[in-house]
CSV table of C-alpha atoms in Angstrom, one decimal:
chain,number,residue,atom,x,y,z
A,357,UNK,CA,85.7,66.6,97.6
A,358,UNK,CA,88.5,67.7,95.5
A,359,UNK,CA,88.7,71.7,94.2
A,360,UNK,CA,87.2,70.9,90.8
A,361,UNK,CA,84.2,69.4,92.3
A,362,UNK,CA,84.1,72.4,95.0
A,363,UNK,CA,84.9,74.9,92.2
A,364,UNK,CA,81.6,73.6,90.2
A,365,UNK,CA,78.9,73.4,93.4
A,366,UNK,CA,80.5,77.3,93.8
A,367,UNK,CA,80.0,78.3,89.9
A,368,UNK,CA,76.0,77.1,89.9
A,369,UNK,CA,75.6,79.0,93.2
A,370,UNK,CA,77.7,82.2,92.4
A,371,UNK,CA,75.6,82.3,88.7
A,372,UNK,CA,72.6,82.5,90.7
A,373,UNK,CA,73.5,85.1,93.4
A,374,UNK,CA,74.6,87.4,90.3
A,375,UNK,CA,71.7,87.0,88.0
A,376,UNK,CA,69.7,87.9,91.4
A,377,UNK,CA,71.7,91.1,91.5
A,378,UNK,CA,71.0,92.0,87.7
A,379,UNK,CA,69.9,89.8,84.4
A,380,UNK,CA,70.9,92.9,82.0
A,381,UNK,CA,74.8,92.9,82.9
A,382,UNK,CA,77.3,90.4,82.0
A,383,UNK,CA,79.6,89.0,84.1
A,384,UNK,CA,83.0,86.4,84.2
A,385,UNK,CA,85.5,85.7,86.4
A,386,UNK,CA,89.1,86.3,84.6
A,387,UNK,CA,91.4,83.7,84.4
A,388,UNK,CA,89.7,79.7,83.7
A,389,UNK,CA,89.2,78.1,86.8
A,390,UNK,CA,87.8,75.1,85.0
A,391,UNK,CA,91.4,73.3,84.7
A,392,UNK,CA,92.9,74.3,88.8
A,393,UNK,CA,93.1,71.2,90.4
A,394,UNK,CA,95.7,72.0,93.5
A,395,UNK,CA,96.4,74.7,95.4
A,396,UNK,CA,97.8,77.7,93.6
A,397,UNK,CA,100.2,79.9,94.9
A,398,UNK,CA,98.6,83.5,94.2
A,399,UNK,CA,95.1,84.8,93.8
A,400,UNK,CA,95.0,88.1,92.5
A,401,UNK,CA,91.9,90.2,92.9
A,402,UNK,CA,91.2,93.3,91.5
A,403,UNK,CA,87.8,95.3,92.2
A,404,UNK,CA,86.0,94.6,89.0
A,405,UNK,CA,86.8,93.6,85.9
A,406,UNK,CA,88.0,96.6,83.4
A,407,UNK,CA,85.8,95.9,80.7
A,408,UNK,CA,82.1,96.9,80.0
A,409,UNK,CA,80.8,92.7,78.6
A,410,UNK,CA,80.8,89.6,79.8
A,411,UNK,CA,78.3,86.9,78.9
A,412,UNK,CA,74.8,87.3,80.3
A,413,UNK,CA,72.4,84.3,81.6
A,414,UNK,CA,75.6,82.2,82.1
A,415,UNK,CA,75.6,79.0,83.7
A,416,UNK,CA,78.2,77.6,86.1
A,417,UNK,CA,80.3,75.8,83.6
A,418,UNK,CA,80.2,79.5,81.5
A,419,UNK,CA,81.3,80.8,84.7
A,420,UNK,CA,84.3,78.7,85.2
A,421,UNK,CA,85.6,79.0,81.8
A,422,UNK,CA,86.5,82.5,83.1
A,423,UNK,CA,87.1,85.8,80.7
A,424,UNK,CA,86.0,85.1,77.4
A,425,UNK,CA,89.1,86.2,75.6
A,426,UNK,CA,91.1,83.2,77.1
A,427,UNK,CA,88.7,80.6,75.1
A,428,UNK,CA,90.9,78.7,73.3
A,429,UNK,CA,93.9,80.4,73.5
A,430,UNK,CA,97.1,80.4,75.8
A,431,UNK,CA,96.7,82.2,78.6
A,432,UNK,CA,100.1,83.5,79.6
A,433,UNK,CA,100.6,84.3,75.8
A,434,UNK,CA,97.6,86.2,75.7
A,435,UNK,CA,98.5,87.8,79.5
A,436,UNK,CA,102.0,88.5,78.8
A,437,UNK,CA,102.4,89.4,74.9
A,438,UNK,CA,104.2,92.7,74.4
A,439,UNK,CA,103.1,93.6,70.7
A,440,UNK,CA,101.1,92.0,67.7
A,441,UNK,CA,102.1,92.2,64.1
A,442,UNK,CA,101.3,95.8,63.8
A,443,UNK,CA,103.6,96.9,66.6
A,444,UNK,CA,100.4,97.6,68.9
A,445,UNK,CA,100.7,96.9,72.5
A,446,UNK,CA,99.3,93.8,73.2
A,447,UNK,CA,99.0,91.6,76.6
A,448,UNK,CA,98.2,92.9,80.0
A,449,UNK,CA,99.6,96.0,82.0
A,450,UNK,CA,98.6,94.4,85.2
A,451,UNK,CA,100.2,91.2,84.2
A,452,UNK,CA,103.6,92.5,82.9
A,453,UNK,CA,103.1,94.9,86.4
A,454,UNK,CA,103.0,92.1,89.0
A,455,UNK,CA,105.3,89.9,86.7
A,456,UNK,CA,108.4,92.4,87.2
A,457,UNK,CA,107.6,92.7,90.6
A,458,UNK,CA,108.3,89.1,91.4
A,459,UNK,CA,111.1,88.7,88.5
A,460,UNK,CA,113.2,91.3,90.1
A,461,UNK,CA,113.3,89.1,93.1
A,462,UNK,CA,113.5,86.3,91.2
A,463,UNK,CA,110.0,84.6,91.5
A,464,UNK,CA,108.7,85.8,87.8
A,465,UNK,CA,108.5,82.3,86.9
A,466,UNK,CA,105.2,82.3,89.0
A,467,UNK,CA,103.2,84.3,86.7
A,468,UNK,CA,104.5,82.2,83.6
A,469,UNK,CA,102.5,78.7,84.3
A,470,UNK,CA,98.8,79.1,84.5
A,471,UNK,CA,98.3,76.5,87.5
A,472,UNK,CA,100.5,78.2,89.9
A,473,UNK,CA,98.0,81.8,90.1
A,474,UNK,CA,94.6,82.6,89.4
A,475,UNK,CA,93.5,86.4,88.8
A,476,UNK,CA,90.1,87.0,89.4
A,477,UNK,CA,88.0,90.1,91.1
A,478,UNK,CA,85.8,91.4,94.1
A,479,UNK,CA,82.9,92.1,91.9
A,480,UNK,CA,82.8,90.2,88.2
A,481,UNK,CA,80.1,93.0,86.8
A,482,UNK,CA,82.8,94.0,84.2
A,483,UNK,CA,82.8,98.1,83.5
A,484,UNK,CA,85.3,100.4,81.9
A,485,UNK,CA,85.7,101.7,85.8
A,486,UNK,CA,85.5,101.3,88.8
A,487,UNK,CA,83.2,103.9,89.3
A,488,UNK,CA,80.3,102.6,87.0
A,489,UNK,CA,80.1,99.2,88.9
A,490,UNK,CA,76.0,99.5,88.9
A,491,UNK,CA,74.5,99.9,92.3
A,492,UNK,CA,74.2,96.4,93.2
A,493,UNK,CA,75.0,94.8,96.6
A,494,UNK,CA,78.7,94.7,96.7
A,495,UNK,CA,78.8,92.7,99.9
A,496,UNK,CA,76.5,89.9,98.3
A,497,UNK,CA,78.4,89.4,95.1
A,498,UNK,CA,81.9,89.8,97.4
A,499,UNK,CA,80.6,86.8,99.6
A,500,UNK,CA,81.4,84.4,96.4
A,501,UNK,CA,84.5,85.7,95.7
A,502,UNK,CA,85.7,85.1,100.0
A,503,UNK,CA,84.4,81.8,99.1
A,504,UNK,CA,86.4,81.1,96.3
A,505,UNK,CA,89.2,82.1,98.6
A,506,UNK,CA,88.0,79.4,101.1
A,507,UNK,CA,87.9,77.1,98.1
A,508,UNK,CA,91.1,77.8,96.7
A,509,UNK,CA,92.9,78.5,99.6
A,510,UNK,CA,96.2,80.2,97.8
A,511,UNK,CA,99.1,80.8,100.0
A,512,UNK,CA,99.2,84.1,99.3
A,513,UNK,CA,96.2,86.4,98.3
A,514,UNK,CA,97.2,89.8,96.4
A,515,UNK,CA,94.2,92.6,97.0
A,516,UNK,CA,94.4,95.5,93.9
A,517,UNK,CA,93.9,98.7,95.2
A,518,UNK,CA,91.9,100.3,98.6
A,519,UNK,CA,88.0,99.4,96.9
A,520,UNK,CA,89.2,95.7,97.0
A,521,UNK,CA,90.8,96.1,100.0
A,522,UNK,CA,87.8,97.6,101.9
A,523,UNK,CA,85.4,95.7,100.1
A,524,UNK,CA,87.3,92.2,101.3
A,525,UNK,CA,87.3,94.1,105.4
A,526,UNK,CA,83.5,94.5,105.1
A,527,UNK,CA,82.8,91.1,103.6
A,528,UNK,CA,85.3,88.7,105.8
A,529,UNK,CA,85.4,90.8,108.7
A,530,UNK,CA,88.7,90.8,108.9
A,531,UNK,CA,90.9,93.9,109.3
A,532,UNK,CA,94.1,94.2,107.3
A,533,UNK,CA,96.9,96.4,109.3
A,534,UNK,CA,99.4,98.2,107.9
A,535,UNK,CA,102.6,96.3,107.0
A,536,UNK,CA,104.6,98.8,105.6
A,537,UNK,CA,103.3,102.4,105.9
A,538,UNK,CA,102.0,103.8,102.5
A,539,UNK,CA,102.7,100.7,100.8
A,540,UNK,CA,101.3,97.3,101.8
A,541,UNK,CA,98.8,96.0,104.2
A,542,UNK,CA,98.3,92.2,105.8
A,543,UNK,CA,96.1,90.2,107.4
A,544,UNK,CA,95.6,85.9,107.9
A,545,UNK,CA,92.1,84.1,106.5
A,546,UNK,CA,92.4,80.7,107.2
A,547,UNK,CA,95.9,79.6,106.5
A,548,UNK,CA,96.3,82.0,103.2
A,549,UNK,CA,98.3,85.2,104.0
A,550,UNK,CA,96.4,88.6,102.8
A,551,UNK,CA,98.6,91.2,101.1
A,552,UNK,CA,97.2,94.8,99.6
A,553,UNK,CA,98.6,97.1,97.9
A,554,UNK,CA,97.4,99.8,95.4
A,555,UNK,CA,96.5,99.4,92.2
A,556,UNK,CA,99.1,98.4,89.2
A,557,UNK,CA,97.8,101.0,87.2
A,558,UNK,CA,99.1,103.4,90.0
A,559,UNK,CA,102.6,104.7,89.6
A,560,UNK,CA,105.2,102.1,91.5
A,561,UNK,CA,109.1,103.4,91.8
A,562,UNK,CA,111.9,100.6,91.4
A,563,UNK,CA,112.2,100.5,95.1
A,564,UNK,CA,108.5,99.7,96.3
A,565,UNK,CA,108.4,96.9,93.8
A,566,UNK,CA,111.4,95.3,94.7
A,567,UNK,CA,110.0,95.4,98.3
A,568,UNK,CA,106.6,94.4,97.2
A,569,UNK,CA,108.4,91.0,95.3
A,570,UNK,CA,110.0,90.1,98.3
A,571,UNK,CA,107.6,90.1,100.2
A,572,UNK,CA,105.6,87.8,98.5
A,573,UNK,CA,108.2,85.8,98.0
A,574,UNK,CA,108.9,86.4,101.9
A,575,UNK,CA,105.7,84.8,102.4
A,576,UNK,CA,105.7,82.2,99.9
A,577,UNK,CA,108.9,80.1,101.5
A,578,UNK,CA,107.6,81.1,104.9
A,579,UNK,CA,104.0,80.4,105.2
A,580,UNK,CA,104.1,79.8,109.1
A,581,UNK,CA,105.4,83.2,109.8
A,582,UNK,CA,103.3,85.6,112.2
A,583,UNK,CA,103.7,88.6,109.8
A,584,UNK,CA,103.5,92.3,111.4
A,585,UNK,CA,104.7,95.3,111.1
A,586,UNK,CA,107.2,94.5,113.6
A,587,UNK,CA,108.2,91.0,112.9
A,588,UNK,CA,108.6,92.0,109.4
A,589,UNK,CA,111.6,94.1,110.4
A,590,UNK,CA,113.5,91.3,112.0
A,591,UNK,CA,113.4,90.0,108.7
A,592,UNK,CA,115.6,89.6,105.7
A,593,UNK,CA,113.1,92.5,104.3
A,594,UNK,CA,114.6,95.0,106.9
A,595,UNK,CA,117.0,96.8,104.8
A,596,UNK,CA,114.2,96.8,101.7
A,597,UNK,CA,111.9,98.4,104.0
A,598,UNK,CA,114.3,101.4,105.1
A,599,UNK,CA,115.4,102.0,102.1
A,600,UNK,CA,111.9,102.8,100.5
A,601,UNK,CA,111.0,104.7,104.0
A,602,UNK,CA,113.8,106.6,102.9
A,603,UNK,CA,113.0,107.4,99.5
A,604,UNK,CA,109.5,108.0,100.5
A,605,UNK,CA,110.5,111.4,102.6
A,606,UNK,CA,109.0,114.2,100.6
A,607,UNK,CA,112.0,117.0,100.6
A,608,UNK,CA,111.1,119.8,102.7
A,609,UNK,CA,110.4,123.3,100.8
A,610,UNK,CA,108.4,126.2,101.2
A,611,UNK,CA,104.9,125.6,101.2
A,612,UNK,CA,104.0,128.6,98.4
A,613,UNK,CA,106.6,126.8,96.3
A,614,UNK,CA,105.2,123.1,96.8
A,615,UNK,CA,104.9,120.1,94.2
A,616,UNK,CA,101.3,120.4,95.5
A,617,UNK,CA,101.0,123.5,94.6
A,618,UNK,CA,102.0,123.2,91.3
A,619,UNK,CA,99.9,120.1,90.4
A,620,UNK,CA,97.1,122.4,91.3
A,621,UNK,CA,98.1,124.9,89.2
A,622,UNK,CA,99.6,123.4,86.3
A,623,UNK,CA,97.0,122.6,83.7
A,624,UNK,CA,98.1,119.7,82.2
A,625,UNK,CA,96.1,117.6,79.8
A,626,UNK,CA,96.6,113.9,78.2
A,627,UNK,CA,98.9,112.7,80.9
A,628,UNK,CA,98.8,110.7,83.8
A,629,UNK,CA,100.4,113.0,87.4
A,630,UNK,CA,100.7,112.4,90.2
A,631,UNK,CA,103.8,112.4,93.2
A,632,UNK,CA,105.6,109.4,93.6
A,633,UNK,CA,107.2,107.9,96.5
A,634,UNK,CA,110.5,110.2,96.1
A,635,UNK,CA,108.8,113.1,96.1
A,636,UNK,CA,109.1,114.0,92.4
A,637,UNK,CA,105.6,115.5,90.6
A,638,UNK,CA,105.5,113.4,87.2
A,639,UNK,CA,104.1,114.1,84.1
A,640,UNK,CA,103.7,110.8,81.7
A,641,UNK,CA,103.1,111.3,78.2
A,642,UNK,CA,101.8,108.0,76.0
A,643,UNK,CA,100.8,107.7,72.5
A,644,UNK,CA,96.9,108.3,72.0
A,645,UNK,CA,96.7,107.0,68.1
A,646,UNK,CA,96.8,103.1,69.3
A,647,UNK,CA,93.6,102.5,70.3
A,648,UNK,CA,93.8,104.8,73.6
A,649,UNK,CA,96.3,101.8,75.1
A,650,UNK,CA,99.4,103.0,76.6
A,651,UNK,CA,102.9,102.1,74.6
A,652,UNK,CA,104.6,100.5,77.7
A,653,UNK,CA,108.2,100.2,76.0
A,654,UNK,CA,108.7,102.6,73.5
A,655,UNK,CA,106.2,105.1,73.8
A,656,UNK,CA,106.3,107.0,77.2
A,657,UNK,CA,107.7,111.1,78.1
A,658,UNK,CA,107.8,111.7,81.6
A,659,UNK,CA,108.8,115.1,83.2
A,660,UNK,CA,109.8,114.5,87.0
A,661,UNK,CA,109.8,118.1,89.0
A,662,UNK,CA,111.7,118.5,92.0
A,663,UNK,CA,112.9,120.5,94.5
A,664,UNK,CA,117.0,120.1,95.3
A,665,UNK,CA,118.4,122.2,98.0
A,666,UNK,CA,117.3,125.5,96.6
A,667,UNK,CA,116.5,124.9,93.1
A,668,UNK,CA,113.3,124.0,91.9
A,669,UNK,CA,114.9,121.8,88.8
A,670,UNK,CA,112.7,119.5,86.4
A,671,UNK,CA,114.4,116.0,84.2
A,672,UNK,CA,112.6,114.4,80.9
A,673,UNK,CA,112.8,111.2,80.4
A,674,UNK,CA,111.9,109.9,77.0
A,675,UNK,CA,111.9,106.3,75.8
A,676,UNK,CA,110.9,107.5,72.7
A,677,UNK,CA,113.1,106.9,69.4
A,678,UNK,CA,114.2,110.5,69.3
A,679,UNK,CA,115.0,111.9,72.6
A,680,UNK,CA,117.3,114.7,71.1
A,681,UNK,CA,114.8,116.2,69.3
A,682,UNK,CA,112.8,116.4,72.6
A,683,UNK,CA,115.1,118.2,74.0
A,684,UNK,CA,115.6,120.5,71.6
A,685,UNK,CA,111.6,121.4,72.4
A,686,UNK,CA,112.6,121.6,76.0
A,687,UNK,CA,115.2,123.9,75.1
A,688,UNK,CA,113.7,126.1,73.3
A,689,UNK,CA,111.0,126.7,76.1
A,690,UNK,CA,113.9,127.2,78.4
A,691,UNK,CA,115.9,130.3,75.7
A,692,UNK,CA,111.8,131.4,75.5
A,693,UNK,CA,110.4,131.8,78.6
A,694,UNK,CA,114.3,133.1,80.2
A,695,UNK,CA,113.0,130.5,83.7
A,696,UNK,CA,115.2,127.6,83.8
A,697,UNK,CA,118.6,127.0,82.6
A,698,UNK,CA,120.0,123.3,81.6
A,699,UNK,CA,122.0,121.9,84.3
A,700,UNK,CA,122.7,118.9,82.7
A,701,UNK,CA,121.8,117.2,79.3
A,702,UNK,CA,118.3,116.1,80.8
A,703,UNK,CA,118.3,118.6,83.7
A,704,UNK,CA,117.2,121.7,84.1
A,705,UNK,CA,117.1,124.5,86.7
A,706,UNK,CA,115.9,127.2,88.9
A,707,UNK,CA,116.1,129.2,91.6
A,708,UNK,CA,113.3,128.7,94.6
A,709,UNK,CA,113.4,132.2,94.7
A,710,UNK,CA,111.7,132.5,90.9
A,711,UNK,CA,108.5,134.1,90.8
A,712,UNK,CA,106.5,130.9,91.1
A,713,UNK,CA,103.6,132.4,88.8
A,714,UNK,CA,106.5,132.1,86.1
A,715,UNK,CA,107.1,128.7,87.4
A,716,UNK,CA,103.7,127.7,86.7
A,717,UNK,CA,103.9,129.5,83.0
A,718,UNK,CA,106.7,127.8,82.5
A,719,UNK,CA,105.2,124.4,82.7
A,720,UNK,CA,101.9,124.9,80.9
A,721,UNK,CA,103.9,126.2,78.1
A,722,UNK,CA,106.6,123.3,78.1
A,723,UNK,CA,103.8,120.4,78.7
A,724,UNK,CA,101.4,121.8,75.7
A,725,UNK,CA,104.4,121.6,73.4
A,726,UNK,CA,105.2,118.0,74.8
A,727,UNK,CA,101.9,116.9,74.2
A,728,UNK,CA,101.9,118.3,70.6
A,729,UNK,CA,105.6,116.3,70.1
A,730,UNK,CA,104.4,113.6,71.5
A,731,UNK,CA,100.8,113.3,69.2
A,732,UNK,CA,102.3,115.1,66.3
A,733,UNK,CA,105.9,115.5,65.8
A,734,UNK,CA,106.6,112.0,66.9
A,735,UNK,CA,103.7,109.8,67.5
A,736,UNK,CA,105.7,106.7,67.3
């Protein structure tokens, strides 16, 4: 039976499984599965689809035509598109995300040609999160989606994020180990390899993608590999792998002084934080006047705190179209508050030894000013 024919018997069955689970949501798969006709190389499933629609009562062919904002249009434009004729962001973050991963290893042609991936979900009960996916039986809906996988059978399948990740253990029983500690897990089904990693709307440094790319190019020109965690050190990805275990180390410092303890106590709002994988706390700043979508080129501030031998210092990184007069801002906070001093044109520093209360003051001060430059000063 070829995969169209397979892919059709699956729609008329999956449609009925999720109409059992509810006949008030809506529901889609993402990318059209109604033109695959070989193999493709990658099947990328996120947990659930990011968006609170879909098209209710559907039948199998409704099914297969996949997200409705593909109908009629090209895909990868649609996927990959940077800006519309207003200068609004356009396309898709986890598309451009996954797309720079592979280019920088040079494999980004996969994700420009519709037939060689398919993108689809764990759950297609689209939501605006995760976290409002009704309470439905997971597992059953799941079971579809592992047999999509069976019918499909991509050489490489990339999980989005720990729900997906548990969600496919429970559902194929099988248990993905760690490939390379805090960044990617791996298991076999059937002959397609099983790669996880977390979310692309997580923060990714330069390093773990590159790793990331090669690995799934790694697996792509070797799909008879046994892949471990020790065989993938033999590998040509051994010198990748130490140099993001390296990056990873947080820098040790005194505990009352840590980036921890300052994401706790620093009361930042309309950013994204969090610690990345060189042990910097970062702040990102986006644009809020375009639709609530995040200017990926020209519209991000980040602050990266860090600790350097015994200076608590702090960079800004704007690629904004007036970075000078953000740093004016930033300097006036530092002549204010008398805390840090600039080290650097984009660096700035202080002793450990600074009363970390002023620390703390420091920040809440500087970060409400950013956000004001960054929704009023300069929005654009």
């Amino acid at each position: 039976m070829s995969i169209q024919k397979e892919l059709e018997k699956w729609a008329e069955e999956t449609v009925g499984v999720y109409n059992k689970q509810s006949t008030d949501l809506g529901f889609y798969t993402q990318t059209p599965l109604c033109n695959i006709n070989r193999t493709p190389d990658l099947l990328i499933l996120g947990i659930n689809p990011g968006y609170d629609g879909g098209i209710k009562n559907k039948t199998g062919e409704d099914l297969l035509k996949g997200n409705p904002c593909f109908e009629g249009k090209d895909i990868i434009k649609v996927m990959s598109e940077d800006r519309d004729e207003n200068k609004k962001i356009k396309g898709w973050a986890l598309w451009h995300r996954i797309h720079k991963m592979l280019d920088l290893t040079g494999k980004g042609e996969l994700l420009e040609r519709s037939d060689n991936f398919v993108l689809s979900n764990m759950i297609f009960f689209g939501t605006c999160k995760e976290s409002l996916i009704p309470k439905i039986k997971r597992e059953e809906c799941a079971k579809q989606t592992i047999k999509l996988i069976s019918i499909l059978n991509p050489k490489v399948v990339l999980l989005l994020g720990s729900q997906s990740r548990k969600l496919f253990e429970r559902v194929s029983e099988n248990k993905l180990k760690e490939l390379v500690q805090n960044s990617m897990y791996h298991c076999k089904y059937g002959k397609c390899h099983v790669l996880a990693i977390k979310h692309t709307a997580y923060y990714y440094s330069s390093i773990e993608m590159v790793l990331i790319g090669k690995t799934i190019g790694y697996i792509l020109d070797h799909q008879d590999i046994t892949l471990n965690s020790e065989t993938i050190r033999e590998s040509c990805l051994k010198d990748d792998i130490i140099r993001f275990e390296q990056a990873q180390r947080t820098i040790q410092i005194p505990s009352d002084n840590s980036l921890y303890y300052l994401k706790k106590k620093i009361r930042a709002k309309g950013c994204n934080k969090g610690i990345d994988n060189n042990g910097y706390l970062i702040y990102e700043y986006y644009c809020n006047n375009a639709f609530k979508e995040f200017i990926k080129e020209n519209g991000t501030v980040s602050i990266g705190i860090f600790y350097q031998n015994k200076q608590c210092c702090f960079s800004v990184m704007t690629k904004g179209n007036h970075p000078e007069d953000l740093l004016k801002k930033v300097q006036e906070t530092c002549d204010e508050l008398k805390v840090f001093k600039n080290d650097s044109k984009d660096c700035f520093v202080s002793d450990i030894e600074t009363d970390d209360v002023k620390i703390v003051e420091f920040f809440n001060v500087l970060l409400a000013k950013i956000k004001k430059y960054r929704e009023t000063d300069c929005p654009k």
